[in-house]
CSV table of C-alpha atoms (C1' of nucleotides) in Angstrom, one decimal:
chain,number,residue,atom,x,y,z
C,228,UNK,CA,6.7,5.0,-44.8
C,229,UNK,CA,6.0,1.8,-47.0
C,230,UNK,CA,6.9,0.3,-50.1
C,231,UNK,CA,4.4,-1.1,-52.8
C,232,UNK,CA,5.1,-2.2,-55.9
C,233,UNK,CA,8.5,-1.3,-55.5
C,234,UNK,CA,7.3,2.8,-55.1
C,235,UNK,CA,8.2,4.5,-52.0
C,236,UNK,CA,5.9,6.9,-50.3
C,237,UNK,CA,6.9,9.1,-47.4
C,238,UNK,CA,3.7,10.0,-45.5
C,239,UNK,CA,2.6,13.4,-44.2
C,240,UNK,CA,5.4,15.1,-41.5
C,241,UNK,CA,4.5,16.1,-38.5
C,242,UNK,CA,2.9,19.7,-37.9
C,243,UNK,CA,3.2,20.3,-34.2
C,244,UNK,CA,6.1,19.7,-31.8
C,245,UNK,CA,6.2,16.9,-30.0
C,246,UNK,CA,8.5,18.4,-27.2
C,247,UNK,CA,6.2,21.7,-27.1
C,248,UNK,CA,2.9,20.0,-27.0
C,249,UNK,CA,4.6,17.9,-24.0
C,250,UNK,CA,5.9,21.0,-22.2
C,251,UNK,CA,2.4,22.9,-23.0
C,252,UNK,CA,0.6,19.7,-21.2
C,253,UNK,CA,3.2,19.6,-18.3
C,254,UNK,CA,2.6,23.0,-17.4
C,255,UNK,CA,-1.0,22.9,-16.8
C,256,UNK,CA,-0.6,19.1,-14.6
C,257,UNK,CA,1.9,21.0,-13.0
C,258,UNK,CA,-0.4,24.2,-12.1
C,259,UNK,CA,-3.6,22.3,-11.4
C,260,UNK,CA,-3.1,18.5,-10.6
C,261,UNK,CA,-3.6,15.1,-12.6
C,262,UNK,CA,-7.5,14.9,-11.5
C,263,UNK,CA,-8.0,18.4,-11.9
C,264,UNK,CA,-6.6,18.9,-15.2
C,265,UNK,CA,-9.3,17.9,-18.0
C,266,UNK,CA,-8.7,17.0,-21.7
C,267,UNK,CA,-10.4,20.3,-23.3
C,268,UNK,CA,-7.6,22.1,-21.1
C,269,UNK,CA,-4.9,19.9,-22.4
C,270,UNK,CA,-6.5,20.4,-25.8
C,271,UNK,CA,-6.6,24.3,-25.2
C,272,UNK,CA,-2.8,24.3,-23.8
C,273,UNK,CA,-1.1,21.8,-26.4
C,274,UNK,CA,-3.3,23.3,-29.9
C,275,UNK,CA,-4.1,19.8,-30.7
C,276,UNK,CA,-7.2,18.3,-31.6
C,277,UNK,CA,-9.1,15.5,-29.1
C,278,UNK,CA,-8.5,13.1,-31.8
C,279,UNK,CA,-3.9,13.9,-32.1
C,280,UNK,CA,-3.9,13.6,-28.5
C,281,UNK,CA,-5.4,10.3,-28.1
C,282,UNK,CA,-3.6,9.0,-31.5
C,283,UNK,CA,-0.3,10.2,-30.0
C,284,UNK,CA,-0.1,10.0,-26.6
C,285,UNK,CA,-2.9,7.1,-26.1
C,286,UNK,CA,-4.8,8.5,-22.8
C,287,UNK,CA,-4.8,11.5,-20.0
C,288,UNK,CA,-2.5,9.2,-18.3
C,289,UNK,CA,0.1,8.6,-20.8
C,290,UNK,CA,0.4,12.1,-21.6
C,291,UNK,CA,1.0,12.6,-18.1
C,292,UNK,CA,3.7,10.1,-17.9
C,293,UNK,CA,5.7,12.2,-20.6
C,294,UNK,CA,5.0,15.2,-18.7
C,295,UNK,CA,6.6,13.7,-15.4
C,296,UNK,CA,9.4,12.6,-17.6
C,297,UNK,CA,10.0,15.9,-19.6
C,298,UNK,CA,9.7,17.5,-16.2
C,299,UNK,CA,12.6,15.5,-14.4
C,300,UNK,CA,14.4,15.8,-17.4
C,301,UNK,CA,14.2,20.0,-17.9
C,302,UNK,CA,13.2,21.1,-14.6
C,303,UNK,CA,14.7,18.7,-11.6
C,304,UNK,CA,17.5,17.3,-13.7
C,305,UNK,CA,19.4,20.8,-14.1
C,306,UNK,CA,18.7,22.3,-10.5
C,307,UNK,CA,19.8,19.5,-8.7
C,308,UNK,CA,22.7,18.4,-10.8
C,309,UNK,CA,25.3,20.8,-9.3
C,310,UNK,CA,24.6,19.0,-5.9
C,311,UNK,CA,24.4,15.5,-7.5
C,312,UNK,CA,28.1,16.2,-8.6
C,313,UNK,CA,30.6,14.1,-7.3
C,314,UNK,CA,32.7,16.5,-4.8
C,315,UNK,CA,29.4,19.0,-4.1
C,316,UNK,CA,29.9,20.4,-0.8
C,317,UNK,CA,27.8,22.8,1.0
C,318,UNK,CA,28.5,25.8,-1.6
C,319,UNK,CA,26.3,23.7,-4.4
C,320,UNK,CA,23.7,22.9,-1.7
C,321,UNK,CA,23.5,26.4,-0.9
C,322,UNK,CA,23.5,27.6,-4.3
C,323,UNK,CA,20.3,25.1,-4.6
C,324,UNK,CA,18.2,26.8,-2.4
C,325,UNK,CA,19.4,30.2,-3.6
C,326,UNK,CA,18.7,29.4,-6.8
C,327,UNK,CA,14.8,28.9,-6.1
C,328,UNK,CA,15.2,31.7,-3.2
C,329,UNK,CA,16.1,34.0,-6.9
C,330,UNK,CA,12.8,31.7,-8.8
C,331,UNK,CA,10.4,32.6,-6.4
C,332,UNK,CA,11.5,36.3,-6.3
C,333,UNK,CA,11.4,37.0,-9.9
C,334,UNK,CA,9.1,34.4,-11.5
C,335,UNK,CA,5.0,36.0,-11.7
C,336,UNK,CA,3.1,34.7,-9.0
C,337,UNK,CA,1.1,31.9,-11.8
C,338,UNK,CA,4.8,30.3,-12.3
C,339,UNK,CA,6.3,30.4,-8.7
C,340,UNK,CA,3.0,29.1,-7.1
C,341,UNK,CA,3.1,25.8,-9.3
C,342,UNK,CA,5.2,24.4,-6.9
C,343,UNK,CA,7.0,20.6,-7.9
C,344,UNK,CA,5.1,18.6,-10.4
C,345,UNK,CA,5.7,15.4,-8.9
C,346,UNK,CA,5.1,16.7,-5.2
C,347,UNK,CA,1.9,17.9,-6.6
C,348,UNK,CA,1.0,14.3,-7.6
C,349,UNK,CA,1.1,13.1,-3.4
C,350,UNK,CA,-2.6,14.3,-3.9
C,351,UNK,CA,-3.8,12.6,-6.9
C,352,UNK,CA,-2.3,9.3,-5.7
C,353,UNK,CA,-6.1,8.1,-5.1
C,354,UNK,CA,-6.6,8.6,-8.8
C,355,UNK,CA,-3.6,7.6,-10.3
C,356,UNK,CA,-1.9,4.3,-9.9
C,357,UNK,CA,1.1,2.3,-8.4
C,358,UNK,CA,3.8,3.1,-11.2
C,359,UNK,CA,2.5,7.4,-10.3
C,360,UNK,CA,3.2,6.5,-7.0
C,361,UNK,CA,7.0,4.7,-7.1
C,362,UNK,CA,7.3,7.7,-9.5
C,363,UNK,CA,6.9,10.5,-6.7
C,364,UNK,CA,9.3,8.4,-4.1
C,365,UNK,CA,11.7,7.4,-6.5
C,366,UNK,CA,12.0,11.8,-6.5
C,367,UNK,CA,12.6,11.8,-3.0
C,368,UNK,CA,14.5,9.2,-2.6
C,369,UNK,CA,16.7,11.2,-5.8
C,370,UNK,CA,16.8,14.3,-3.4
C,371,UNK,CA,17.2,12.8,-0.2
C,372,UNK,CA,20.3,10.9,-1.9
C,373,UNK,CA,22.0,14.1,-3.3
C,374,UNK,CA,21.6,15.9,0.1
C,375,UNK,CA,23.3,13.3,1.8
C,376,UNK,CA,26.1,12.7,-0.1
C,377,UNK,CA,26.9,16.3,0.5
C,378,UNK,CA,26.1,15.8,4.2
C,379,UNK,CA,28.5,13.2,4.3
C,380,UNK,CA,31.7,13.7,6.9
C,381,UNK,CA,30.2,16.8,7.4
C,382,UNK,CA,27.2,16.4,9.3
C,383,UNK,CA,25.2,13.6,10.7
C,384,UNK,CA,23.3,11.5,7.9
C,385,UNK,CA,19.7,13.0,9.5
C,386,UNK,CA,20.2,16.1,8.7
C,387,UNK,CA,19.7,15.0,5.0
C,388,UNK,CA,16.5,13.5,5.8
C,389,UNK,CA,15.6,16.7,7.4
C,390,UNK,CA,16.6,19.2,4.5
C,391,UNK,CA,14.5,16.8,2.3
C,392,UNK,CA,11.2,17.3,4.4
C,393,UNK,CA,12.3,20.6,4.6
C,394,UNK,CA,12.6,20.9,0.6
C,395,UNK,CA,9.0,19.2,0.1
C,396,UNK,CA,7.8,22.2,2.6
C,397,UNK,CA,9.7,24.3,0.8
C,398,UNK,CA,7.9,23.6,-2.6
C,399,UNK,CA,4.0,23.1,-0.4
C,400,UNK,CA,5.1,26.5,1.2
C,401,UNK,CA,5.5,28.1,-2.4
C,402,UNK,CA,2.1,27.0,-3.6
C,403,UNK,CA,0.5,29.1,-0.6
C,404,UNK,CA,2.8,32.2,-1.0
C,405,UNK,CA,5.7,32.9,-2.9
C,406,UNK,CA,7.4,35.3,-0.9
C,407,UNK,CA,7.1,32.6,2.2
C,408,UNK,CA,9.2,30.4,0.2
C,409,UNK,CA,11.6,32.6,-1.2
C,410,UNK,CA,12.3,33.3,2.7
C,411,UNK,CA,12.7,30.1,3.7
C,412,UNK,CA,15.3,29.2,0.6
C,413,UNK,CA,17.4,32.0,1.9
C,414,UNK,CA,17.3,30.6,5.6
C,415,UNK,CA,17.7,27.2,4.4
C,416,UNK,CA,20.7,28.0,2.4
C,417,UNK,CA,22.2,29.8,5.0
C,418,UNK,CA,21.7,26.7,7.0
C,419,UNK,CA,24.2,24.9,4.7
C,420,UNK,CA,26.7,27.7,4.6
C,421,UNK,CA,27.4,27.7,8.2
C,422,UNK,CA,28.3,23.8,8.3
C,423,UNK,CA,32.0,23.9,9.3
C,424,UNK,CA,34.5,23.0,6.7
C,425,UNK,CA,34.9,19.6,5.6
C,426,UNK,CA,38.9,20.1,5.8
C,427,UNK,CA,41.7,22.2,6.3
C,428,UNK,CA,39.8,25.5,7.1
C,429,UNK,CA,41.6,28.4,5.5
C,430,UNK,CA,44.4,30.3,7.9
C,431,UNK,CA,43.1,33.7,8.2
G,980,UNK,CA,-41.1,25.7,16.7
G,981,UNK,CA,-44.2,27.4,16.5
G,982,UNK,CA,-46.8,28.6,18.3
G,983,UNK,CA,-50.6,28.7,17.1
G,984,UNK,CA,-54.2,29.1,18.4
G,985,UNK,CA,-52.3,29.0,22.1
G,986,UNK,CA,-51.2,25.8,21.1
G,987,UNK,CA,-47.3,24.5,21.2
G,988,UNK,CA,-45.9,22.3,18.6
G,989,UNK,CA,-42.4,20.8,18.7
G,990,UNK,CA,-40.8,19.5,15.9
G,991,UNK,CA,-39.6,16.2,14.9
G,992,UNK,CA,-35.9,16.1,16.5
G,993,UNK,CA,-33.0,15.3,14.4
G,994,UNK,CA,-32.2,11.4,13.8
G,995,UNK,CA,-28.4,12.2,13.0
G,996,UNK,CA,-25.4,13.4,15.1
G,997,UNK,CA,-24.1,16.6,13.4
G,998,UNK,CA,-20.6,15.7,14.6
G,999,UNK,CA,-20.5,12.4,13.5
G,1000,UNK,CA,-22.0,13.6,9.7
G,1001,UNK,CA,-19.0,16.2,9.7
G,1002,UNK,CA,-16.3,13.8,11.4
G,1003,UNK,CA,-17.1,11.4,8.4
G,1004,UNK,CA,-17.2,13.8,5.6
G,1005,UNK,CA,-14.3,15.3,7.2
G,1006,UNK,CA,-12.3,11.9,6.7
G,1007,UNK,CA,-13.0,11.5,3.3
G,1008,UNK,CA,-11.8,15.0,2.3
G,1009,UNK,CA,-8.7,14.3,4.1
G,1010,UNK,CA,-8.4,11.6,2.2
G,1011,UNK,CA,-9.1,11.8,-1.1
G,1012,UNK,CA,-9.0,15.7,-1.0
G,1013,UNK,CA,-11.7,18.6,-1.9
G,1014,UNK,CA,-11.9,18.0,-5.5
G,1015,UNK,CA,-11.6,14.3,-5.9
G,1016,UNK,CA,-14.3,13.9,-3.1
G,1017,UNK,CA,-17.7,13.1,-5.1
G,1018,UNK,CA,-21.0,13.5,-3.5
G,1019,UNK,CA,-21.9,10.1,-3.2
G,1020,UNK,CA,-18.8,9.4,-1.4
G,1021,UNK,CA,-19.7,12.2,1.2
G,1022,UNK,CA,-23.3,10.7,1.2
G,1023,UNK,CA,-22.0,7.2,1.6
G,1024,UNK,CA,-19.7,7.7,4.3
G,1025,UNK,CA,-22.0,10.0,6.1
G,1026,UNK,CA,-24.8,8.2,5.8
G,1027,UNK,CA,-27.1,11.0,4.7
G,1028,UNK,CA,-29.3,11.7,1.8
G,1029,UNK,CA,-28.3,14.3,-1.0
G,1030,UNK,CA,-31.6,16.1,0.3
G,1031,UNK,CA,-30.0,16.5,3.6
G,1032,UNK,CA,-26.4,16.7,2.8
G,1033,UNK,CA,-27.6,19.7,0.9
G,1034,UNK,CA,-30.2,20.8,3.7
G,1035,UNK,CA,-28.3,20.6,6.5
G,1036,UNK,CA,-24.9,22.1,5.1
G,1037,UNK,CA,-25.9,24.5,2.0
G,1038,UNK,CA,-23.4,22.6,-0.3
G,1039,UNK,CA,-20.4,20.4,-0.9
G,1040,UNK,CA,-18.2,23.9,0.2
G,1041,UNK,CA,-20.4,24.8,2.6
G,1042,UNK,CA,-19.4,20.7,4.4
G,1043,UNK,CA,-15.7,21.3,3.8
G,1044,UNK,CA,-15.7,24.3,5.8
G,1045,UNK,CA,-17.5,22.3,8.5
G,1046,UNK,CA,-15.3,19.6,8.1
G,1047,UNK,CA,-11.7,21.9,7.9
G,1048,UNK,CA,-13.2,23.5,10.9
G,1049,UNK,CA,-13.7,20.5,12.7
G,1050,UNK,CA,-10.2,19.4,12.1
G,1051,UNK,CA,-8.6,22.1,13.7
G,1052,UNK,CA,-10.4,21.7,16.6
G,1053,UNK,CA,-10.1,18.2,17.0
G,1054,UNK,CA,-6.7,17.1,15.2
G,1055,UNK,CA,-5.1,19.8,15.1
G,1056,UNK,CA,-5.7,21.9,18.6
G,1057,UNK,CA,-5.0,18.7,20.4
G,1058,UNK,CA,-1.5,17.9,19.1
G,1059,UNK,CA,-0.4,21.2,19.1
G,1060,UNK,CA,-2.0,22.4,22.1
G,1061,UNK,CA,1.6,21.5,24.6
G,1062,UNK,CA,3.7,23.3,22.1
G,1063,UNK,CA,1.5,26.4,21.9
G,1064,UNK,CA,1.4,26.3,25.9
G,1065,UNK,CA,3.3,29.0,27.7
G,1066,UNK,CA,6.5,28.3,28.6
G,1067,UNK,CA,7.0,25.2,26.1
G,1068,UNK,CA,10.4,24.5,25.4
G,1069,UNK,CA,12.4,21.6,23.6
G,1070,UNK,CA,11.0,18.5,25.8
G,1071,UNK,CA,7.5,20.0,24.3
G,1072,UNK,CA,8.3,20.3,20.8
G,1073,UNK,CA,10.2,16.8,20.9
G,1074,UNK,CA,7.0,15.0,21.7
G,1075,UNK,CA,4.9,16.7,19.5
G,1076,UNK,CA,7.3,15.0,16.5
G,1077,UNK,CA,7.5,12.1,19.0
G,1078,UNK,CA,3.7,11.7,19.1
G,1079,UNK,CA,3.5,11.9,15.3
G,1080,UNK,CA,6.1,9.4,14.7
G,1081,UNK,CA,4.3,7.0,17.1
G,1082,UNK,CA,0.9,8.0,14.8
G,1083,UNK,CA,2.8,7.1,11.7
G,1084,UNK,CA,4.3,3.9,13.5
G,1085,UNK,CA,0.9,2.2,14.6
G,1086,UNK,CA,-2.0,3.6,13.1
G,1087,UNK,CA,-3.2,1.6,10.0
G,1088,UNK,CA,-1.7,2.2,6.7
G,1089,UNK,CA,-4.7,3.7,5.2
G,1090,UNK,CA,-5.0,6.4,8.2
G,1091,UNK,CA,-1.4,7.1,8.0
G,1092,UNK,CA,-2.0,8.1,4.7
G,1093,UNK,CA,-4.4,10.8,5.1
G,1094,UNK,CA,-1.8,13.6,5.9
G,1095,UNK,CA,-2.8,16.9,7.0
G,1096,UNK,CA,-6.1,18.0,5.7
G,1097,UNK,CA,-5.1,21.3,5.4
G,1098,UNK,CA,-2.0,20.9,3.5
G,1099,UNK,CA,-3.4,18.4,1.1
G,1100,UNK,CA,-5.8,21.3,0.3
G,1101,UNK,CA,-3.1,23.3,-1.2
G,1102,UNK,CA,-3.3,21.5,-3.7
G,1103,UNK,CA,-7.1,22.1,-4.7
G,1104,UNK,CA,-6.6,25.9,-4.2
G,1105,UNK,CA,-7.5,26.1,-7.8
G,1106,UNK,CA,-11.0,24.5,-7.0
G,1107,UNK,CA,-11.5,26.2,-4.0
G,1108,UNK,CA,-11.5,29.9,-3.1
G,1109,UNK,CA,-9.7,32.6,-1.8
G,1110,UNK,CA,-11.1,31.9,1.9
G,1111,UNK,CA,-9.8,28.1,1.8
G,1112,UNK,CA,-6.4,29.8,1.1
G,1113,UNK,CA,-6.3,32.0,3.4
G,1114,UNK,CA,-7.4,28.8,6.2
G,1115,UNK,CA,-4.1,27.0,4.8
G,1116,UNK,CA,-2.2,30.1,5.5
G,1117,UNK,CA,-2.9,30.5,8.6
G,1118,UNK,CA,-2.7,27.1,9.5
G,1119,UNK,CA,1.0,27.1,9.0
G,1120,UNK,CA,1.0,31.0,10.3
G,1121,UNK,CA,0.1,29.2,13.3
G,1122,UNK,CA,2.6,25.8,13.4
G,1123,UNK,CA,5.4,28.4,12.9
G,1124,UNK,CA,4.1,30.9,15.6
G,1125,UNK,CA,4.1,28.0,18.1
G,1126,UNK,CA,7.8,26.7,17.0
G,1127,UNK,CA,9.1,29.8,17.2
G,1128,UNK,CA,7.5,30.3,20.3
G,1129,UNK,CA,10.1,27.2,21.8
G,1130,UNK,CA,12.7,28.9,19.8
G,1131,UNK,CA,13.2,32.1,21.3
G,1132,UNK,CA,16.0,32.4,23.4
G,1133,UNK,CA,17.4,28.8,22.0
G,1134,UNK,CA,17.8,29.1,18.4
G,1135,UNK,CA,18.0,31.4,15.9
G,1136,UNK,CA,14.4,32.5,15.0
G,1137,UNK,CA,15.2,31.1,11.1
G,1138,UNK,CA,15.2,27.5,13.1
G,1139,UNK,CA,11.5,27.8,13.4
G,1140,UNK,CA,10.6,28.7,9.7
G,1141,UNK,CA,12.8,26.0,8.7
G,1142,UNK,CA,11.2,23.1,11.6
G,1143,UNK,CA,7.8,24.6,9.8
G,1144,UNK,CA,9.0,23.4,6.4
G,1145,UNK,CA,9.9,19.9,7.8
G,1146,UNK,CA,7.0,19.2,9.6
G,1147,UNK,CA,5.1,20.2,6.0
G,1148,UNK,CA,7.0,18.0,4.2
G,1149,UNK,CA,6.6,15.3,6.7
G,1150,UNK,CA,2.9,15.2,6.4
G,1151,UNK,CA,3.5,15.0,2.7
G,1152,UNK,CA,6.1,12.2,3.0
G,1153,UNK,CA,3.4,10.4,4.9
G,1154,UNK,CA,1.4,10.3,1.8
G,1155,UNK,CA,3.9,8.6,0.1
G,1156,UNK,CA,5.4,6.2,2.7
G,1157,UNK,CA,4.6,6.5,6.8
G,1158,UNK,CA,7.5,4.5,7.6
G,1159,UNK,CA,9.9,7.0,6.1
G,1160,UNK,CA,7.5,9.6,8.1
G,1161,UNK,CA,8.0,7.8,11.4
G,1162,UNK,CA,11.6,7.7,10.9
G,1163,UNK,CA,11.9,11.8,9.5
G,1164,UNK,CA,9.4,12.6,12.6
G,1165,UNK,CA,11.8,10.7,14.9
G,1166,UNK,CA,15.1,12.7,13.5
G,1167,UNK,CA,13.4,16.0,14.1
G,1168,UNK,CA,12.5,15.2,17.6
G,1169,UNK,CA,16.1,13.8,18.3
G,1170,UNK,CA,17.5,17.4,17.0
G,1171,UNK,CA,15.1,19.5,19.0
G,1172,UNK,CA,16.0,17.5,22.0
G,1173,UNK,CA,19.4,18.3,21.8
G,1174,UNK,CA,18.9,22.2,21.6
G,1175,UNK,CA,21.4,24.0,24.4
G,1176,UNK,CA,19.4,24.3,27.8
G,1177,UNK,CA,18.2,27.5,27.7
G,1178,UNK,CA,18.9,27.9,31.4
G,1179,UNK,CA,21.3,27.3,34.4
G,1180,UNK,CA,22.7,23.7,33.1
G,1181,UNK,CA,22.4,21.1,35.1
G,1182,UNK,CA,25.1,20.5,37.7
G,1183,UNK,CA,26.2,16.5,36.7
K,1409,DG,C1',-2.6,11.9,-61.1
K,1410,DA,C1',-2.0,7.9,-57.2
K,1411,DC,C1',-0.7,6.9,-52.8
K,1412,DA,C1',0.5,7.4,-47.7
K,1413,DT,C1',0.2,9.7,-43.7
K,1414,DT,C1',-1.2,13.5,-40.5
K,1415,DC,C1',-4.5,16.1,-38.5
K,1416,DC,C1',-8.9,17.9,-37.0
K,1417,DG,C1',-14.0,18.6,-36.4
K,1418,DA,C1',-17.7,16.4,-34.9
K,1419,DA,C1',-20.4,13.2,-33.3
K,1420,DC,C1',-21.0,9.8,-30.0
K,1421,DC,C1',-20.5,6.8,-25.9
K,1422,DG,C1',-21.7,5.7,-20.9
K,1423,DA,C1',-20.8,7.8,-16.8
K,1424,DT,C1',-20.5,11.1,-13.3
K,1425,DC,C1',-20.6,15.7,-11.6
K,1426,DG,C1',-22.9,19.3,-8.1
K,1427,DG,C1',-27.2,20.9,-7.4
K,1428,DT,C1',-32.5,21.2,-7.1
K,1429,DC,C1',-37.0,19.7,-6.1
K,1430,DC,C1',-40.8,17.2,-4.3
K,1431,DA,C1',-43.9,13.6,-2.6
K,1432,DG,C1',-44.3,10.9,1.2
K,1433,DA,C1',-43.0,8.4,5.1
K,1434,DG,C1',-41.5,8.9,9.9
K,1435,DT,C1',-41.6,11.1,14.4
K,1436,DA,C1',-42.5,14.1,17.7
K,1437,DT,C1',-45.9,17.2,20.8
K,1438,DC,C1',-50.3,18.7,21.7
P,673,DG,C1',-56.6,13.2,15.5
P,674,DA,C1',-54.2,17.7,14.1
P,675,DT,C1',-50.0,19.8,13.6
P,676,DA,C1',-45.1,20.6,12.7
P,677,DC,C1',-40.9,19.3,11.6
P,678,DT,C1',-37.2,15.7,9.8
P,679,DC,C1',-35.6,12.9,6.6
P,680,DT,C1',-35.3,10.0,2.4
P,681,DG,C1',-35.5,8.1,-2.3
P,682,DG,C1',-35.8,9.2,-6.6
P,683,DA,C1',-36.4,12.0,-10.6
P,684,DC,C1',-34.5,15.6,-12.8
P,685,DC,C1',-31.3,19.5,-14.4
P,686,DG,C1',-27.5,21.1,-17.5
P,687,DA,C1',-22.8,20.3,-17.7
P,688,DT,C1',-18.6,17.9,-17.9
P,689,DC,C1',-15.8,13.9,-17.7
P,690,DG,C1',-12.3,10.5,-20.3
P,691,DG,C1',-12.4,7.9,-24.2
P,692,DT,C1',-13.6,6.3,-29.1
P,693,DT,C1',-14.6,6.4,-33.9
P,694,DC,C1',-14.9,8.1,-38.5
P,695,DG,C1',-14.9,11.0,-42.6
P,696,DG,C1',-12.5,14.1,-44.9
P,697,DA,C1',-9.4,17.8,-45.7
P,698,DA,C1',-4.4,18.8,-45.8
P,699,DT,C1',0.3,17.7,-46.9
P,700,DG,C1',3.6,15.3,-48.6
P,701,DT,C1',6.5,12.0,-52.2
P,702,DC,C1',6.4,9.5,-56.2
DNA sequence: GACATTCCGAACCGATCGGTCCAGAGTATC
DNA sequence: GATACTCTGGACCGATCGGTTCGGAATGTC
């Protein structure tokens, strides 16, 4: 708004949703790639004109850099939270993998074969720049770092490092075929089940 | 060659090396991708004309075939070739993650890069066609197949699907960083070395 | 009505894309 | 020389790319 001769006038609101135009765009990077994606499929996916996108978002690239945001925020934020928590043991870790086991199961074939977002970007590295890059370790580094604080006095520190190359291949895997990765979630989480307990184990 | 009037004529014979054409254009798929690999790139690093780029190999598909096909025989056979051998065990399978995290150590950061040709075409399966897919599938069909093949009669058969995943998401994790590769290939071979002898132990 | 802002359609930019074609030079054997 | 084939440079195709600009309609408050 601005003032003139001591009038106020409130502008025009907003007709479209920020948040849903951002999802709508983060959706198709996810499915298709940064280079693959082009604008008239952002413009068909978010309902906004050419002109709004560029006004509001600046270029391809800043709209992706609210997608990778939005998608660290609403998609890895809330999986790997329950392992992030301070005291997860091997029951959260487990629960991880079982919880994308159950996602690739149930989700149609379009949604489970997206695979991770930011994985996704390891390919478009060539067209994207520095700050892309950081952004993709800076998510391994984020899962690597949860795994291990569960592994922690339980087992040795590399088998972190291995369930995180593991996880990548998990999410490659589910871009090839679904069910292959819903298999592998189950064996990984079985994986962490059978770690021996952390401390008194239960008289039986 | 043709024959006419009695007489023979023998043609002009080719100036360029097939293999080297396809090794080059090979290289920059595996680098940049299908996708993001423009035709002057191909032509530049092959050396060839657009004429006979598209004489010689029908189209920019028609190349990546040639050039996916090549890299099975001469990347991918190789390294796996001792694993896949009969009678491979642990002492196999550890140099095989041994001789990639020598790769990752030494060869230039650029080449280190590259990944696995295959897998980085996962991500261009929306580009591509049901017949690259299926060559990705297979590919890891056959990683797995020759894991498990050291795992029977060791390990649980679920240790193979899960080594699978790793080794995927170590060629990823290459992209982004190769010393973080070198390490992750070094804690895989450390674990598969210390797999039970399958055996008679060794009397000490 | 005046004013401020939002939004879009459309035109436009220079560049690149994969693919096609051809004239002509080069190279070989007879 | 005649013949047959290889190979290239360049012109051309229609299409698409990311990005930019602008006029004007729409929507709001005063």
């Amino acid at each position: 708004m601005s003032t003139r001769e001591g009038l106020l006038f409130v502008a025009r609101s907003k007709e479209f949703d920020d948040l849903t135009a951002v999802t709508a765009a983060r959706d198709v990077f996810w499915e298709r790639g940064y280079a693959s994606t082009s604008l008239s499929q952002l413009q068909s996916a978010t309902g906004l004109s050419k002109s709004s996108l560029y006004e509001t978002y600046g270029s391809k690239r800043g709209l992706f850099a609210r997608a990778a945001s939005n998608y660290l925020d609403t998609v890895v934020g809330p999986r790997l939270a329950p392992v992030e928590a301070a005291g997860a043991g091997p029951a959260e870790l487990a629960g991880y993998f079982t919880g994308l086991a159950e996602f690739f199961d149930r989700a149609p074939s379009q949604i489970a074969r997206r695979g991770c977002l930011l994985l996704n970007t390891a390919m478009d590295l060539n067209d994207l720049d520095e700050e892309a890059a950081t952004l993709v370790r800076n998510y391994r580094a984020r899962v690597q770092a949860a795994f291990l604080g569960v592994c922690r006095g339980r087992v040795p520190d590399a088998e972190a490092e291995i369930l995180t190359a593991a996880q990548i291949g998990l999410m490659v895997t589910s871009r090839l075929d679904p069910a292959l990765a819903c298999s592998l979630a189950r064996s990984l989480a079985a994986r962490v089940s059978a770690w021996p307990a952390d401390e008194a184990p239960p008289a039986s």
